[in-house]
PDB file of C-alpha atoms in Angstrom:
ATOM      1  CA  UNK A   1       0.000   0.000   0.000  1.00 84.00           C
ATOM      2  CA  UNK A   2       1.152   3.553  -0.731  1.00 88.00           C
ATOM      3  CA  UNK A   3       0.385   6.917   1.659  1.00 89.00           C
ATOM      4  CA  UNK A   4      -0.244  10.066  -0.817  1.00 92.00           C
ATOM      5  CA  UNK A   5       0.500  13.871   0.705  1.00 91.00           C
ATOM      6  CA  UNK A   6      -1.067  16.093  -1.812  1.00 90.00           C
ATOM      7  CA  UNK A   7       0.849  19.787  -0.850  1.00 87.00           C
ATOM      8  CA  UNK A   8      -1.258  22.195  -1.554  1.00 79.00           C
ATOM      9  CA  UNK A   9      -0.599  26.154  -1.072  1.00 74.00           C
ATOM     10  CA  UNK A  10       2.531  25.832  -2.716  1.00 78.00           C
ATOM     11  CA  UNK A  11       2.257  28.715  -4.611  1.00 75.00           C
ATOM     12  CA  UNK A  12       5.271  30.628  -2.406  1.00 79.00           C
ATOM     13  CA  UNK A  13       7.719  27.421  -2.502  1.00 84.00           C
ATOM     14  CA  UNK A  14       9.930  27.648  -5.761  1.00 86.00           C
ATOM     15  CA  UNK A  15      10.168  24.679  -8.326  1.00 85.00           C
ATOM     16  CA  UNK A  16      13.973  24.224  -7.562  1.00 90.00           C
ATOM     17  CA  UNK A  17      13.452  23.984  -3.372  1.00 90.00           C
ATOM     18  CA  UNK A  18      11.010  21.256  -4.100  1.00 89.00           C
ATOM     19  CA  UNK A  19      12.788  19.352  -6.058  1.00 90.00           C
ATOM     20  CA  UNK A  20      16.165  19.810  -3.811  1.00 93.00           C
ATOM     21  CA  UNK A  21      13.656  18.815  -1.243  1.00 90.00           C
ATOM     22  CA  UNK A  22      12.427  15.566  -3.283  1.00 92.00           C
ATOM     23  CA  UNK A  23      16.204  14.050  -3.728  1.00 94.00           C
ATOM     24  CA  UNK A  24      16.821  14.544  -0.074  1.00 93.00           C
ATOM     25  CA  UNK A  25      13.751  12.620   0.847  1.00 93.00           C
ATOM     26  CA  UNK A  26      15.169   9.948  -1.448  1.00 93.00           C
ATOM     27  CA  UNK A  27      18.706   9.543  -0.233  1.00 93.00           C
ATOM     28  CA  UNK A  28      17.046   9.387   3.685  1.00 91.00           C
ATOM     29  CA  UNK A  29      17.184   5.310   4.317  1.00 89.00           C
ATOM     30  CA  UNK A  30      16.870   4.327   8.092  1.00 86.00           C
ATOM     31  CA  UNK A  31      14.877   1.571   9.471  1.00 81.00           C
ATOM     32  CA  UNK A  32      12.803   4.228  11.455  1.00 79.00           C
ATOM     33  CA  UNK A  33      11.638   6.619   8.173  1.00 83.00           C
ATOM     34  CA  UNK A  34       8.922   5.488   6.138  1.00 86.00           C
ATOM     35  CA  UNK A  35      10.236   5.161   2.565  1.00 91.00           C
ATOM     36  CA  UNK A  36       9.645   7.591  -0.084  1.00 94.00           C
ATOM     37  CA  UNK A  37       8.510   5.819  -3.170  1.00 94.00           C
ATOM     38  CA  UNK A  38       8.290   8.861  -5.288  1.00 94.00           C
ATOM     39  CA  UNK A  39       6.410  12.028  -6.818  1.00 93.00           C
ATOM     40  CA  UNK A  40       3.935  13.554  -9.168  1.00 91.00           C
ATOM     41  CA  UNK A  41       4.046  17.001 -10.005  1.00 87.00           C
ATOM     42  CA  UNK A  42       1.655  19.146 -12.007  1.00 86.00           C
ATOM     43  CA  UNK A  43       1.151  22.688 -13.062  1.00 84.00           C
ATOM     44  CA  UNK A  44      -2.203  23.702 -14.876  1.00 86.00           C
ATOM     45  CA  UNK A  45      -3.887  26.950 -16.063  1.00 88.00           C
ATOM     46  CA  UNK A  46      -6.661  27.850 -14.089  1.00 88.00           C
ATOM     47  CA  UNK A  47      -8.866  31.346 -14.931  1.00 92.00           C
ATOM     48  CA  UNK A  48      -8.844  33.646 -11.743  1.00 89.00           C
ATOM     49  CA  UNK A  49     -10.526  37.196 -11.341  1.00 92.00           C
ATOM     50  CA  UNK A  50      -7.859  39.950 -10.384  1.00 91.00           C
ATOM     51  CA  UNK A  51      -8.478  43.070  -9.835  1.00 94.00           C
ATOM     52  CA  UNK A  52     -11.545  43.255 -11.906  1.00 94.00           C
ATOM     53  CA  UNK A  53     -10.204  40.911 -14.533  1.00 94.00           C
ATOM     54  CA  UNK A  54     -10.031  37.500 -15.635  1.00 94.00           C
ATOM     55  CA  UNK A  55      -6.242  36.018 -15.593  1.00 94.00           C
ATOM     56  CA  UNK A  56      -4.562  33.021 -16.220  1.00 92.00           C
ATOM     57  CA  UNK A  57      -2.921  31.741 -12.669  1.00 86.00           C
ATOM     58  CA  UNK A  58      -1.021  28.646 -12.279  1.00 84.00           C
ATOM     59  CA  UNK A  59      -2.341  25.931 -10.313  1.00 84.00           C
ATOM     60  CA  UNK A  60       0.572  23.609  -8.473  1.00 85.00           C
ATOM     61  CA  UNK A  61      -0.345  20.142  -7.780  1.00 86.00           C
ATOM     62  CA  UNK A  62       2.519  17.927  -6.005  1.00 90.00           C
ATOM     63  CA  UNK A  63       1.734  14.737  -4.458  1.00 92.00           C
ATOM     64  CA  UNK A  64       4.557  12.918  -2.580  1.00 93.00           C
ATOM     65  CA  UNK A  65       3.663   8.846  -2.354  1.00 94.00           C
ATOM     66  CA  UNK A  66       5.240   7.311   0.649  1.00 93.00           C
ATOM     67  CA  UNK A  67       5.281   3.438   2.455  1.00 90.00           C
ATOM     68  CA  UNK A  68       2.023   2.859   4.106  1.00 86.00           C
ATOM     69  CA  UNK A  69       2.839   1.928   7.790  1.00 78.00           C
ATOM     70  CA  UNK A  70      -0.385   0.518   9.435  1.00 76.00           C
ATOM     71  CA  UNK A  71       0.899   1.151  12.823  1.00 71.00           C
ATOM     72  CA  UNK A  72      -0.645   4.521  13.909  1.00 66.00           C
ATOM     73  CA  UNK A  73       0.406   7.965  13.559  1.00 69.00           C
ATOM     74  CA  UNK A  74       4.303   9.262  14.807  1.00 68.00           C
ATOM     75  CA  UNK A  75       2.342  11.079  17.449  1.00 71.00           C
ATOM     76  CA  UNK A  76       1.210   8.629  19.220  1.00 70.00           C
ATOM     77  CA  UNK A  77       4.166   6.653  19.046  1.00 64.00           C
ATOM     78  CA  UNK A  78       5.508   9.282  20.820  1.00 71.00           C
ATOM     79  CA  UNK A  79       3.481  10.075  23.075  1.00 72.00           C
ATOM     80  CA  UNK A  80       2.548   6.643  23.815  1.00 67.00           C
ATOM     81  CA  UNK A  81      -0.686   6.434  23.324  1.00 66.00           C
ATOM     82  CA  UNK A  82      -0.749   3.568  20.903  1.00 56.00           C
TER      83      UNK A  82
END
């Protein structure tokens, strides 16, 4: 099974941090991170009103698929709670 974060609001975080942000979460391998399986990114036009007028803004989509761990959130490992 595969976890999916869908970032949204990324309007303010540049292309290149993202992607400097992507390799790092590949190289991390330890026995305690979930694994990082990969990415999906996509830009589209979407039609926004500004200032009076219609404009072309683009929309970011970036999805980052991780290793499904069944054993409860990092909180309440922490915690412990589970």
């Amino acid at each position: 099974m595969v976890a999916v974060k869908k970032l949204s609001n990324t309007f303010a975080v540049p292309e290149n941090k993202f992607h400097e942000e992507v390799r790092n979460l590949i190289k991390a391998k330890h026995k305690n991170i979930v694994r990082f399986l990969g990415y999906c990114a996509d830009m589209q036009g979407k039609m926004e009103e500004y200032e009076g007028n219609l404009v072309m803004a683009d929309q970011r989509n970036w999805l980052l698929c991780f290793e499904y761990v069944c054993s409860g959130s990092l909180d309440k490992h922490i915690s412990g709670r589970l």
